[in-house]
Amino acid sequence: MQVLALGTAQWGNSYGVTNAEGRLSDLRISELAQTALNLGIRSVDTAAGYGNAQERLRPWAKEFLVTTKISGASQETVATQVSSSLTELGLSNVHACLVHDWAALSVEEQERSAKALTELQRDGVVNRVGVSAYDRIDIDRALEAFSELGCVQIPLSILDQRLIVEESIIKELTSRGAEVQARSIFLQGLLAAESKVALAQHPAVRNFHQWCSNNGYQPLEAAVSFIKGLDWIETVVVGVTSAAELEEISLAWNTPIQISNVDTLASQDLSLIDPRTWVKL
């Protein structure tokens, strides 16, 4: 069964191209955590690279299944990073730990990170180990490096359908029992509502919003319903800046609409679908 996970990138950084709130206040974080629990959301996504997000999550961490991330290029060992994350979170173990910068690592760094995380998994410190990936190449390398690949987080949206056509890699992940998590389902907010930022004028984004208007869909419900139709996705990470946004997503999640012909919306333009290429706006 698919589940929502509360993203925490905005808890420690001013994350998101459409984020006008900046780094969230203590009050806003408290409201979000409590709202998530009230809505039945029991998974959360965080990272050592999200500023002090893990520390700010600590009061509620025991209520959630926590996925966190570490850096494979850090001067600190993987074990030290995981230990620091557990201390900040106030936990003795986490649901999953992923290599955050997997795509940027050398093969040697990838193998070293995979081995270190696997050892921690066997010690019971983490339940699942894996990577935060961007494309098929990242996943292929993870399948080679990890003897027990348990979790892969991928970017996926109604505009970014690159990995959907990679049926063989999806079958390989599911056959191994790996949990597939989806992130960026709203492209940092571009697909959730009309926006005035420059990227919102990209032809693919404008086409999506026009498609929604022509078919009587709300953009947010269309973006959510697209993901809900992919049964191989187990966890869907959503980043929000208010309790109202989370409630709106939860409503769309629990009442998905029927949509069709979504393949016509797919974009291959990496300057849009890969946030690593975005200039700071």
Backbone as JSON, one array per atom type, in Angstrom:
{
  "sequence": "MQVLALGTAQWGNSYGVTNAEGRLSDLRISELAQTALNLGIRSVDTAAGYGNAQERLRPWAKEFLVTTKISGASQETVATQVSSSLTELGLSNVHACLVHDWAALSVEEQERSAKALTELQRDGVVNRVGVSAYDRIDIDRALEAFSELGCVQIPLSILDQRLIVEESIIKELTSRGAEVQARSIFLQGLLAAESKVALAQHPAVRNFHQWCSNNGYQPLEAAVSFIKGLDWIETVVVGVTSAAELEEISLAWNTPIQISNVDTLASQDLSLIDPRTWVKL",
  "N": [[0.84, -1.2, 0.0], [0.56, 2.19, -0.86], [2.09, 5.02, 0.75], [2.08, 8.31, 2.19], [4.83, 10.49, 2.81], [6.2, 12.86, 4.98], [8.08, 15.53, 3.91], [11.14, 17.19, 4.86], [12.88, 19.14, 3.97], [12.47, 21.89, 3.89], [12.58, 22.51, 6.53], [15.07, 23.02, 7.46], [16.31, 24.49, 5.54], [15.89, 27.02, 2.95], [14.18, 25.69, 0.96], [13.0, 24.89, -2.32], [11.69, 26.02, -5.35], [9.38, 27.5, -5.58], [8.93, 28.25, -3.02], [7.9, 30.58, -0.86], [8.02, 31.02, 1.77], [10.44, 30.49, 2.98], [12.89, 29.28, 5.34], [11.29, 27.26, 7.69], [9.39, 28.25, 10.58], [9.57, 27.46, 14.14], [7.0, 27.17, 15.19], [5.49, 26.69, 12.88], [6.58, 24.26, 12.04], [5.88, 22.61, 14.18], [3.1, 22.63, 13.88], [2.9, 21.36, 11.39], [3.99, 18.8, 11.89], [2.18, 17.79, 13.8], [-0.2, 17.92, 12.35], [0.36, 16.11, 10.3], [0.51, 13.7, 11.75], [-2.13, 13.62, 12.7], [-3.43, 13.21, 10.32], [-2.77, 10.67, 9.74], [-0.32, 10.17, 8.63], [2.69, 8.55, 8.72], [5.3, 8.44, 8.02], [8.47, 9.95, 7.37], [10.75, 12.1, 5.7], [14.11, 13.0, 5.71], [17.39, 14.57, 6.08], [20.93, 14.7, 6.63], [22.0, 16.78, 5.27], [20.1, 18.76, 5.26], [20.33, 21.25, 6.68], [19.51, 22.05, 9.98], [17.41, 20.27, 10.14], [17.01, 17.61, 11.06], [17.46, 17.79, 13.81], [15.37, 19.49, 14.49], [13.28, 17.88, 13.93], [13.33, 16.07, 15.94], [11.55, 16.14, 18.36], [9.31, 14.74, 17.47], [10.17, 12.51, 16.19], [10.09, 9.81, 17.03], [7.53, 9.07, 16.45], [7.36, 8.53, 13.81], [8.25, 6.63, 10.82], [11.43, 6.92, 9.86], [13.25, 8.13, 7.14], [16.49, 8.88, 6.35], [19.44, 10.65, 5.13], [22.86, 10.43, 4.07], [26.18, 11.7, 3.29], [28.27, 10.47, 0.77], [30.65, 11.53, 0.08], [31.67, 12.87, 2.17], [34.12, 13.94, 4.63], [33.84, 12.74, 7.01], [33.28, 9.47, 8.33], [30.87, 7.06, 7.13], [29.63, 5.7, 9.21], [30.04, 7.47, 11.35], [28.55, 9.68, 10.49], [25.95, 8.59, 10.41], [25.63, 7.97, 13.1], [25.67, 10.56, 14.18], [23.34, 11.56, 13.02], [21.4, 9.92, 14.24], [21.7, 10.76, 16.87], [20.9, 13.46, 16.67], [18.26, 13.06, 15.93], [17.31, 11.66, 18.07], [17.02, 8.91, 18.18], [17.43, 5.3, 18.13], [17.63, 3.74, 15.94], [16.89, 3.85, 12.38], [14.33, 3.81, 9.82], [15.24, 3.85, 7.13], [18.33, 4.54, 5.47], [19.91, 6.55, 3.17], [22.3, 7.12, 0.51], [22.98, 10.33, -0.14], [24.29, 11.9, -2.07], [24.77, 10.23, -4.23], [24.85, 10.2, -7.1], [26.95, 11.87, -7.68], [29.26, 10.65, -6.89], [32.38, 8.83, -7.16], [33.02, 5.56, -8.55], [34.47, 4.08, -6.71], [33.94, 5.49, -4.32], [31.21, 5.09, -4.17], [31.06, 2.3, -3.82], [32.38, 2.06, -1.37], [30.68, 3.53, 0.34], [28.32, 2.03, 0.11], [29.1, -0.42, 1.2], [29.7, 0.33, 3.85], [27.18, 1.24, 4.79], [25.72, -1.12, 4.56], [26.93, -2.69, 6.5], [26.13, -1.32, 8.78], [23.42, -1.76, 8.6], [23.31, -4.51, 9.07], [24.07, -4.46, 11.67], [21.82, -3.54, 12.84], [21.28, -0.86, 13.02], [20.17, 0.6, 10.97], [17.25, -0.1, 9.06], [16.77, -0.37, 6.32], [18.82, 0.13, 3.44], [20.17, 2.31, 0.93], [19.91, 4.44, -1.96], [19.66, 7.89, -3.0], [18.5, 8.61, -6.01], [18.83, 9.8, -9.44], [18.53, 8.98, -12.05], [18.42, 6.24, -14.49], [21.04, 5.26, -14.67], [22.13, 5.8, -12.14], [20.6, 4.04, -10.57], [21.27, 1.55, -11.66], [23.97, 1.42, -10.9], [23.66, 1.37, -8.16], [22.4, -1.08, -7.78], [24.5, -2.73, -8.43], [26.41, -2.08, -6.49], [25.31, -2.45, -3.92], [24.76, -5.18, -1.83], [22.47, -5.75, -0.54], [20.27, -4.05, -1.43], [17.86, -1.92, -0.32], [16.23, 0.31, -0.54], [15.28, 2.87, -2.75], [15.23, 6.16, -3.75], [13.54, 8.21, -5.99], [13.2, 10.82, -8.5], [10.04, 11.8, -9.66], [7.27, 12.58, -11.6], [4.28, 13.9, -13.12], [5.24, 15.18, -15.3], [7.87, 14.34, -15.39], [8.58, 11.47, -16.47], [10.56, 9.65, -16.94], [11.62, 7.3, -15.69], [9.51, 5.59, -15.67], [9.21, 4.28, -18.08], [11.25, 2.55, -17.99], [10.98, -0.39, -17.65], [12.38, -2.76, -17.06], [14.24, -2.1, -15.06], [12.59, -1.36, -12.99], [11.3, -3.76, -12.47], [13.49, -5.23, -11.58], [14.14, -3.89, -9.2], [11.79, -4.28, -7.66], [11.73, -7.06, -7.57], [13.85, -7.57, -5.94], [12.87, -6.71, -3.61], [13.12, -4.1, -2.89], [12.25, -0.96, -1.53], [10.6, 1.55, -3.25], [10.77, 4.94, -3.37], [9.13, 7.97, -4.15], [9.95, 11.26, -5.1], [9.74, 14.86, -5.54], [7.26, 15.18, -6.78], [5.68, 17.31, -7.39], [7.39, 18.94, -8.73], [8.9, 20.78, -7.12], [6.77, 22.45, -6.48], [5.9, 23.62, -8.83], [3.95, 22.25, -10.24], [1.78, 22.15, -8.61], [0.22, 24.4, -8.41], [-0.64, 27.49, -10.12], [2.14, 29.59, -10.84], [4.4, 32.39, -10.48], [7.08, 32.26, -10.95], [10.03, 32.01, -13.04], [10.41, 29.45, -14.26], [7.86, 28.47, -14.37], [6.84, 29.31, -16.7], [7.72, 27.63, -18.6], [7.17, 25.73, -21.55], [6.23, 23.04, -21.18], [5.24, 23.05, -18.57], [3.25, 25.0, -18.74], [1.66, 23.74, -20.62], [0.79, 21.54, -19.13], [-0.81, 22.78, -17.13], [-2.74, 23.91, -18.78], [-3.85, 21.61, -19.86], [-4.98, 20.52, -17.54], [-6.92, 22.47, -17.03], [-8.51, 22.23, -19.33], [-9.6, 19.72, -18.94], [-10.95, 19.9, -16.59], [-9.59, 19.46, -14.2], [-8.0, 19.93, -11.02], [-4.73, 21.14, -10.67], [-3.09, 20.1, -8.56], [-4.49, 17.8, -7.71], [-4.39, 16.28, -10.0], [-1.64, 15.84, -10.31], [-1.11, 14.33, -8.02], [-2.84, 12.13, -8.37], [-1.74, 10.94, -10.61], [0.64, 9.79, -9.59], [-0.49, 8.05, -7.73], [-1.46, 6.11, -9.37], [0.62, 4.43, -9.9], [1.56, 1.49, -8.94], [3.93, 0.38, -8.05], [5.31, 2.18, -6.66], [6.03, 2.82, -3.34], [6.29, 4.73, -1.3], [5.63, 8.18, -1.02], [7.1, 11.2, -1.09], [6.35, 14.35, 0.18], [6.86, 17.78, 0.25], [5.97, 20.51, 2.21], [4.8, 23.82, 3.2], [2.93, 24.59, 4.97], [0.24, 23.63, 7.22], [-2.21, 23.64, 5.97], [-1.58, 23.19, 3.28], [-0.64, 20.56, 3.45], [-2.95, 19.24, 4.28], [-4.54, 19.62, 2.03], [-3.15, 18.12, 0.12], [-3.37, 15.6, 1.28], [-6.12, 15.19, 1.11], [-6.46, 15.04, -1.68], [-4.93, 12.8, -2.08], [-6.39, 10.79, -0.83], [-8.7, 10.77, -2.3], [-8.39, 10.1, -5.17], [-8.47, 11.01, -8.66], [-9.65, 9.88, -11.89], [-7.44, 9.81, -14.52], [-6.19, 10.22, -17.86], [-4.2, 9.56, -20.85], [-1.76, 10.64, -20.06], [0.83, 10.31, -20.87], [1.36, 12.04, -22.9], [2.08, 14.34, -21.7], [4.62, 14.16, -20.77], [7.93, 15.34, -20.3], [11.16, 15.69, -21.74], [13.06, 17.47, -21.22], [15.79, 18.25, -19.51], [16.51, 20.6, -18.3], [14.26, 21.43, -17.13], [13.05, 19.21, -15.73], [15.03, 18.22, -14.09], [16.09, 19.35, -11.17], [18.72, 19.91, -10.46], [19.83, 21.3, -12.5], [18.78, 23.78, -12.38], [18.97, 27.31, -12.16], [19.55, 29.47, -9.39], [16.71, 31.11, -8.36]],
  "CA": [[0.0, 0.0, 0.0], [1.31, 3.44, -0.92], [1.93, 5.93, 1.88], [2.69, 9.63, 2.09], [5.89, 10.81, 3.76], [6.39, 14.3, 5.15], [9.43, 15.99, 3.62], [11.61, 18.18, 5.83], [13.94, 20.0, 3.41], [12.19, 23.29, 4.26], [12.73, 22.69, 7.98], [16.41, 23.51, 7.76], [16.77, 25.33, 4.43], [14.85, 27.69, 2.16], [14.13, 24.77, -0.18], [11.83, 24.92, -3.19], [11.71, 27.17, -6.24], [8.17, 28.3, -5.34], [8.8, 28.44, -1.58], [7.98, 31.98, -0.46], [8.08, 31.05, 3.23], [11.8, 30.35, 3.48], [13.07, 28.26, 6.38], [10.06, 27.29, 8.49], [9.48, 28.59, 12.0], [9.29, 26.37, 15.08], [5.55, 27.01, 15.28], [5.01, 26.07, 11.65], [7.02, 22.86, 12.06], [5.03, 21.91, 15.15], [1.78, 22.46, 13.25], [3.03, 20.37, 10.32], [4.18, 17.47, 12.46], [0.94, 17.36, 14.42], [-1.18, 17.7, 11.29], [0.72, 14.84, 9.64], [0.08, 12.6, 12.62], [-3.59, 13.6, 12.71], [-3.88, 12.7, 9.02], [-2.36, 9.28, 9.6], [0.98, 10.08, 7.96], [3.62, 7.98, 9.7], [6.64, 8.38, 7.43], [9.08, 11.26, 7.21], [12.0, 12.1, 4.94], [15.01, 14.06, 6.16], [18.77, 14.35, 5.65], [21.95, 15.48, 7.33], [22.25, 17.96, 4.46], [18.99, 19.72, 5.34], [20.54, 22.16, 7.8], [19.22, 21.43, 11.29], [16.09, 19.64, 10.05], [16.92, 16.41, 11.91], [17.34, 18.25, 15.19], [14.04, 20.07, 14.66], [12.34, 16.76, 13.85], [13.52, 15.21, 17.12], [10.4, 15.97, 19.27], [8.27, 13.86, 16.9], [10.81, 11.46, 15.39], [9.67, 8.46, 17.45], [6.19, 8.81, 15.94], [7.44, 8.3, 12.37], [9.29, 5.84, 10.17], [12.33, 7.96, 9.37], [14.27, 7.93, 6.11], [17.46, 9.97, 6.35], [20.45, 10.52, 4.08], [24.21, 10.85, 4.43], [27.02, 12.0, 2.14], [29.34, 9.53, 0.5], [31.88, 12.29, -0.17], [32.06, 13.56, 3.4], [35.36, 13.54, 5.28], [33.43, 11.87, 8.11], [32.89, 8.13, 7.9], [29.43, 6.83, 7.07], [29.2, 5.33, 10.56], [30.0, 8.69, 12.16], [27.41, 10.48, 10.03], [24.71, 7.95, 10.86], [25.59, 8.15, 14.55], [25.29, 11.95, 14.42], [21.92, 11.69, 12.67], [20.61, 9.27, 15.28], [21.75, 11.63, 18.04], [20.05, 14.61, 16.39], [16.87, 12.6, 15.87], [16.93, 11.04, 19.34], [16.6, 7.55, 17.86], [18.47, 4.27, 18.16], [17.74, 3.25, 14.57], [15.96, 4.5, 11.45], [13.74, 2.93, 8.81], [16.12, 3.76, 5.96], [19.4, 5.53, 5.29], [20.3, 6.59, 1.76], [23.42, 7.96, 0.12], [22.32, 11.51, -0.7], [25.03, 12.42, -3.23], [25.16, 9.04, -4.99], [25.13, 10.48, -8.51], [28.19, 12.65, -7.8], [30.38, 9.89, -6.35], [33.14, 7.91, -8.01], [32.65, 4.16, -8.31], [35.11, 3.68, -5.46], [33.19, 6.1, -3.22], [29.92, 4.4, -4.11], [31.26, 0.97, -3.23], [32.73, 2.23, 0.04], [29.47, 3.95, 1.04], [27.39, 0.9, 0.14], [29.61, -1.41, 2.16], [29.56, 0.87, 5.21], [25.77, 1.23, 5.16], [25.29, -2.51, 4.72], [27.42, -3.13, 7.81], [25.25, -0.71, 9.79], [22.14, -2.48, 8.51], [23.48, -5.8, 9.74], [24.18, -4.17, 13.1], [20.51, -3.14, 13.31], [21.19, 0.59, 13.17], [19.21, 1.01, 9.94], [16.5, -1.25, 8.56], [16.96, -0.45, 4.87], [19.89, 1.0, 2.93], [20.03, 2.54, -0.5], [20.42, 5.68, -2.56], [18.82, 8.9, -3.62], [18.92, 8.53, -7.41], [18.26, 10.74, -10.4], [18.23, 8.35, -13.34], [18.66, 4.8, -14.63], [22.45, 4.97, -14.4], [22.29, 5.77, -10.68], [19.99, 2.82, -10.04], [22.11, 0.42, -12.08], [25.17, 1.4, -10.06], [23.25, 0.97, -6.81], [22.16, -2.52, -7.83], [25.81, -3.38, -8.46], [27.21, -1.79, -5.3], [24.67, -2.93, -2.69], [24.37, -6.59, -1.8], [21.11, -5.8, 0.01], [19.64, -2.76, -1.73], [16.53, -1.96, 0.28], [15.42, 1.51, -0.75], [15.74, 3.81, -3.77], [14.35, 7.32, -3.87], [13.68, 8.72, -7.35], [12.32, 11.93, -8.9], [8.96, 11.28, -10.49], [6.11, 13.47, -11.66], [3.49, 13.76, -14.35], [6.1, 15.68, -16.37], [9.11, 13.56, -15.39], [8.18, 10.07, -16.56], [11.71, 8.92, -17.5], [11.84, 5.97, -15.12], [8.33, 4.74, -15.86], [9.41, 3.46, -19.27], [12.35, 1.62, -17.71], [10.3, -1.51, -17.0], [13.31, -3.77, -16.56], [14.85, -1.67, -13.8], [11.53, -1.4, -11.98], [11.12, -5.18, -12.12], [14.65, -5.64, -10.81], [14.01, -3.34, -7.85], [10.7, -4.93, -6.94], [12.08, -8.46, -7.33], [14.78, -7.57, -4.82], [12.17, -6.26, -2.41], [13.52, -2.73, -2.57], [11.19, 0.05, -1.44], [10.81, 2.67, -4.17], [10.18, 6.18, -2.89], [9.06, 9.03, -5.16], [10.07, 12.64, -4.62], [9.58, 15.89, -6.58], [6.04, 14.9, -7.57], [5.14, 18.61, -7.81], [8.52, 19.72, -9.25], [9.11, 21.87, -6.16], [5.61, 23.33, -6.43], [5.51, 24.12, -10.15], [2.77, 21.54, -10.75], [0.7, 22.17, -7.63], [-0.63, 25.57, -8.64], [-0.02, 28.48, -10.99], [3.23, 30.3, -10.17], [4.98, 33.48, -11.26], [8.51, 32.08, -11.14], [10.37, 31.89, -14.46], [10.22, 28.09, -14.76], [6.44, 28.21, -14.57], [6.52, 29.68, -18.08], [8.22, 26.59, -19.5], [6.05, 25.19, -22.34], [5.67, 21.8, -20.62], [4.46, 23.41, -17.38], [2.05, 25.68, -19.22], [0.83, 22.72, -21.26], [0.16, 20.76, -18.06], [-1.89, 23.55, -16.52], [-3.81, 24.04, -19.77], [-4.47, 20.28, -19.9], [-5.83, 20.42, -16.36], [-8.06, 23.36, -17.23], [-9.37, 21.67, -20.39], [-10.25, 18.51, -18.45], [-11.63, 20.16, -15.33], [-8.81, 18.95, -13.07], [-7.13, 20.8, -10.26], [-3.36, 20.67, -10.9], [-2.57, 19.29, -7.46], [-5.12, 16.48, -7.69], [-3.9, 15.54, -11.17], [-0.27, 15.42, -10.01], [-1.19, 13.27, -7.01], [-3.51, 10.96, -8.95], [-0.77, 10.28, -11.5], [1.52, 8.96, -8.76], [-1.32, 7.0, -7.12], [-1.69, 5.06, -10.35], [1.84, 3.63, -10.06], [1.51, 0.64, -7.75], [5.26, -0.03, -7.62], [5.8, 3.21, -5.73], [5.54, 2.53, -2.0], [6.3, 5.92, -0.46], [5.63, 9.41, -1.8], [7.56, 12.29, -0.24], [5.8, 15.66, -0.16], [7.33, 18.89, 1.07], [4.96, 21.57, 2.31], [5.17, 24.91, 4.08], [1.83, 24.87, 5.9], [-0.67, 22.53, 7.5], [-3.27, 23.69, 4.96], [-1.06, 22.51, 2.08], [-0.6, 19.12, 3.72], [-4.33, 18.76, 4.3], [-5.0, 19.6, 0.64], [-2.51, 16.97, -0.52], [-3.96, 14.41, 1.87], [-7.46, 15.04, 0.53], [-6.28, 14.55, -3.05], [-4.37, 11.45, -1.96], [-7.44, 9.86, -0.41], [-9.79, 10.8, -3.27], [-7.77, 10.28, -6.48], [-9.35, 11.09, -9.82], [-9.24, 9.08, -13.05], [-6.85, 10.63, -15.57], [-5.71, 9.39, -18.97], [-3.35, 10.22, -21.85], [-0.73, 11.43, -19.36], [2.13, 10.18, -21.54], [1.54, 13.2, -23.77], [2.57, 15.46, -20.88], [6.0, 13.9, -20.36], [8.98, 16.2, -20.85], [12.52, 15.17, -21.73], [13.94, 18.63, -21.04], [16.42, 18.17, -18.2], [16.57, 21.93, -17.68], [13.02, 21.56, -16.37], [12.71, 18.09, -14.84], [16.14, 17.92, -13.17], [16.37, 20.58, -10.41], [20.16, 20.18, -10.37], [20.2, 22.21, -13.59], [18.13, 25.06, -12.21], [19.7, 28.42, -11.55], [18.86, 29.98, -8.2], [15.79, 32.18, -8.77]],
  "C": [[0.87, 1.25, 0.0], [1.05, 4.3, 0.31], [2.58, 7.26, 1.55], [3.79, 9.75, 3.14], [6.06, 12.32, 3.8], [7.84, 14.66, 4.88], [9.84, 17.1, 4.56], [12.71, 19.09, 5.28], [13.74, 21.45, 3.82], [12.36, 23.56, 5.75], [14.09, 23.27, 8.33], [16.97, 24.44, 6.7], [15.59, 26.03, 3.78], [14.68, 26.92, 0.85], [12.87, 24.99, -1.0], [11.79, 26.18, -4.04], [10.49, 28.06, -6.05], [7.95, 28.59, -3.86], [9.0, 29.9, -1.2], [8.13, 32.13, 1.05], [9.51, 31.07, 3.76], [11.89, 29.22, 4.48], [11.92, 28.38, 7.37], [10.33, 27.58, 9.96], [9.2, 27.38, 12.87], [7.79, 26.1, 15.16], [5.01, 26.29, 14.05], [5.38, 24.59, 11.6], [6.17, 22.05, 13.02], [3.65, 21.64, 14.57], [1.82, 21.38, 12.17], [3.14, 18.96, 10.88], [2.88, 16.94, 13.06], [-0.14, 17.08, 13.39], [-0.91, 16.39, 10.57], [0.25, 13.66, 10.46], [-1.44, 12.48, 12.65], [-4.16, 13.02, 11.42], [-3.48, 11.25, 8.78], [-1.05, 9.09, 8.86], [2.0, 9.66, 9.0], [5.02, 7.79, 9.13], [7.16, 9.8, 7.23], [10.42, 11.11, 6.5], [12.86, 13.27, 5.38], [16.41, 13.76, 5.67], [19.71, 15.2, 6.5], [22.23, 16.78, 6.58], [21.15, 18.99, 4.49], [19.16, 20.66, 6.53], [20.32, 21.45, 9.12], [17.86, 20.75, 11.31], [15.96, 18.43, 10.96], [16.73, 16.79, 13.37], [15.94, 18.8, 15.46], [12.95, 19.0, 14.57], [12.3, 15.96, 15.15], [12.28, 15.07, 18.02], [9.35, 14.98, 18.78], [8.86, 12.63, 16.23], [10.33, 10.06, 15.74], [8.28, 8.1, 16.92], [6.2, 8.41, 14.46], [8.44, 7.21, 12.0], [10.19, 6.84, 9.45], [13.26, 7.44, 8.27], [15.2, 9.13, 6.17], [18.53, 9.69, 5.3], [21.79, 11.05, 4.58], [25.0, 11.11, 3.14], [28.12, 10.97, 1.98], [30.67, 10.21, 0.27], [32.39, 13.0, 1.07], [33.39, 13.05, 3.93], [35.06, 12.63, 6.48], [33.06, 10.5, 7.55], [31.37, 8.03, 7.87], [28.91, 6.52, 8.47], [29.09, 6.55, 11.46], [28.81, 9.56, 11.78], [26.09, 9.9, 10.52], [24.55, 8.12, 12.36], [25.15, 9.57, 14.9], [23.81, 12.17, 14.11], [21.03, 11.09, 13.74], [20.57, 10.13, 16.54], [20.83, 12.83, 17.84], [18.58, 14.24, 16.41], [16.38, 12.03, 17.2], [16.44, 9.62, 19.15], [17.77, 6.58, 17.99], [18.64, 3.6, 16.8], [16.73, 3.97, 13.7], [15.46, 3.48, 10.43], [14.67, 2.74, 7.62], [17.17, 4.86, 6.01], [19.91, 5.42, 3.87], [21.56, 7.43, 1.56], [22.85, 9.13, -0.69], [22.97, 11.96, -2.02], [25.51, 11.3, -4.15], [25.6, 9.36, -6.41], [26.47, 11.19, -8.7], [29.43, 11.87, -7.38], [31.11, 9.08, -7.42], [32.68, 6.49, -7.7], [33.24, 3.68, -6.99], [34.36, 4.23, -4.25], [31.83, 5.43, -3.06], [30.06, 3.05, -3.42], [31.57, 1.07, -1.74], [31.5, 2.62, 0.86], [28.48, 2.8, 1.19], [27.82, -0.14, 1.16], [29.41, -0.94, 3.59], [28.1, 0.86, 5.67], [25.26, -0.19, 5.38], [25.74, -3.07, 6.06], [26.54, -2.57, 8.93], [23.87, -1.37, 9.78], [22.23, -3.81, 9.26], [23.63, -5.64, 11.25], [22.84, -3.71, 13.69], [20.32, -1.65, 13.48], [20.21, 1.19, 12.16], [18.52, -0.24, 9.4], [16.68, -1.47, 7.06], [18.06, 0.51, 4.45], [19.72, 1.16, 1.43], [20.53, 3.9, -0.92], [19.29, 6.63, -2.93], [19.31, 9.03, -5.05], [18.26, 9.61, -8.25], [17.84, 10.06, -11.69], [18.59, 6.86, -13.33], [20.1, 4.43, -14.29], [22.7, 4.87, -12.9], [21.76, 4.47, -10.09], [20.8, 1.59, -10.42], [23.34, 0.29, -11.2], [24.84, 0.98, -8.63], [23.02, -0.54, -6.75], [23.47, -3.3, -7.83], [26.54, -3.25, -7.12], [26.64, -2.38, -4.02], [24.32, -4.41, -2.8], [22.93, -6.74, -1.31], [20.44, -4.44, -0.18], [18.19, -2.79, -1.27], [15.65, -0.77, 0.01], [16.08, 2.39, -1.81], [14.73, 4.94, -3.86], [14.61, 7.97, -5.23], [12.79, 9.94, -7.58], [11.28, 11.4, -9.87], [7.79, 12.25, -10.44], [5.39, 13.25, -12.98], [4.25, 14.32, -15.55], [7.39, 14.87, -16.5], [8.77, 12.07, -15.32], [9.31, 9.17, -17.06], [11.8, 7.48, -16.99], [10.64, 5.04, -15.28], [8.52, 3.8, -17.05], [10.53, 2.44, -19.09], [11.8, 0.4, -16.96], [11.27, -2.52, -16.39], [13.92, -3.38, -15.23], [13.83, -1.68, -12.68], [11.31, -2.84, -11.52], [12.28, -5.68, -11.27], [14.56, -5.14, -9.37], [12.94, -4.07, -7.05], [11.02, -6.39, -6.65], [13.06, -8.59, -6.18], [14.12, -7.14, -3.51], [12.55, -4.87, -1.98], [12.29, -1.81, -2.52], [11.54, 1.19, -2.39], [10.04, 3.87, -3.65], [10.2, 7.21, -4.02], [9.18, 10.39, -4.48], [9.84, 13.57, -5.81], [8.33, 15.67, -7.41], [5.36, 16.18, -8.02], [6.22, 19.49, -8.46], [8.72, 20.98, -8.42], [7.99, 22.91, -6.21], [5.12, 23.82, -7.77], [4.22, 23.49, -10.66], [1.58, 21.62, -9.81], [-0.27, 23.31, -7.87], [0.09, 26.51, -9.6], [1.03, 29.25, -10.2], [3.78, 31.37, -11.09], [6.48, 33.33, -11.48], [8.79, 31.76, -12.61], [10.09, 30.5, -15.02], [8.76, 27.75, -15.01], [6.01, 28.56, -16.0], [7.07, 28.67, -19.1], [7.03, 25.98, -20.26], [5.42, 23.94, -21.75], [4.82, 22.08, -19.38], [3.16, 24.08, -17.8], [1.1, 24.7, -19.89], [0.09, 21.88, -20.23], [-1.01, 21.51, -17.46], [-3.05, 23.76, -17.5], [-4.57, 22.72, -19.9], [-5.41, 20.09, -18.72], [-7.09, 21.25, -16.54], [-9.03, 22.78, -18.26], [-10.18, 20.47, -19.9], [-10.97, 18.69, -17.12], [-10.92, 19.61, -14.11], [-8.16, 20.11, -12.32], [-5.7, 20.27, -10.43], [-2.83, 19.75, -9.81], [-3.18, 17.89, -7.48], [-4.67, 15.64, -8.88], [-2.49, 15.0, -10.91], [-0.25, 14.26, -9.02], [-1.78, 12.0, -7.61], [-2.6, 10.21, -9.91], [0.12, 9.33, -10.7], [0.75, 7.8, -8.15], [-1.55, 5.84, -8.08], [-0.49, 4.15, -10.58], [2.01, 2.74, -8.84], [2.87, 0.17, -7.27], [5.94, 1.03, -6.75], [5.19, 2.95, -4.37], [5.38, 3.78, -1.14], [6.42, 7.16, -1.33], [5.95, 10.57, -0.86], [6.97, 13.61, -0.72], [6.34, 16.71, 0.8], [6.31, 20.01, 1.05], [5.45, 22.66, 3.26], [4.06, 25.28, 5.06], [0.97, 23.64, 6.1], [-1.78, 22.47, 6.45], [-2.83, 22.99, 3.68], [-1.06, 21.0, 2.27], [-1.99, 18.52, 3.72], [-4.89, 18.66, 2.88], [-4.43, 18.39, -0.11], [-3.13, 15.67, -0.02], [-5.35, 14.14, 1.3], [-7.36, 14.49, -0.89], [-5.77, 13.12, -3.05], [-5.47, 10.42, -1.67], [-8.63, 9.82, -1.37], [-9.22, 11.02, -4.67], [-8.8, 10.29, -7.6], [-8.8, 10.21, -10.94], [-8.69, 10.02, -14.12], [-6.29, 9.7, -16.65], [-4.87, 10.24, -19.92], [-2.24, 11.07, -21.22], [0.63, 11.33, -20.04], [2.41, 11.36, -22.46], [2.1, 14.4, -23.02], [4.04, 15.32, -20.53], [6.98, 14.83, -21.07], [10.33, 15.5, -20.75], [13.54, 16.28, -21.48], [14.52, 18.63, -19.63], [16.53, 19.52, -17.52], [15.3, 22.23, -16.9], [12.88, 20.45, -15.33], [13.83, 17.69, -13.89], [16.53, 19.2, -12.43], [17.86, 20.89, -10.24], [20.61, 21.18, -11.42], [19.64, 23.61, -13.39], [19.09, 26.1, -11.66], [18.88, 28.9, -10.37], [18.01, 31.17, -8.61], [15.46, 33.1, -7.61]]
}
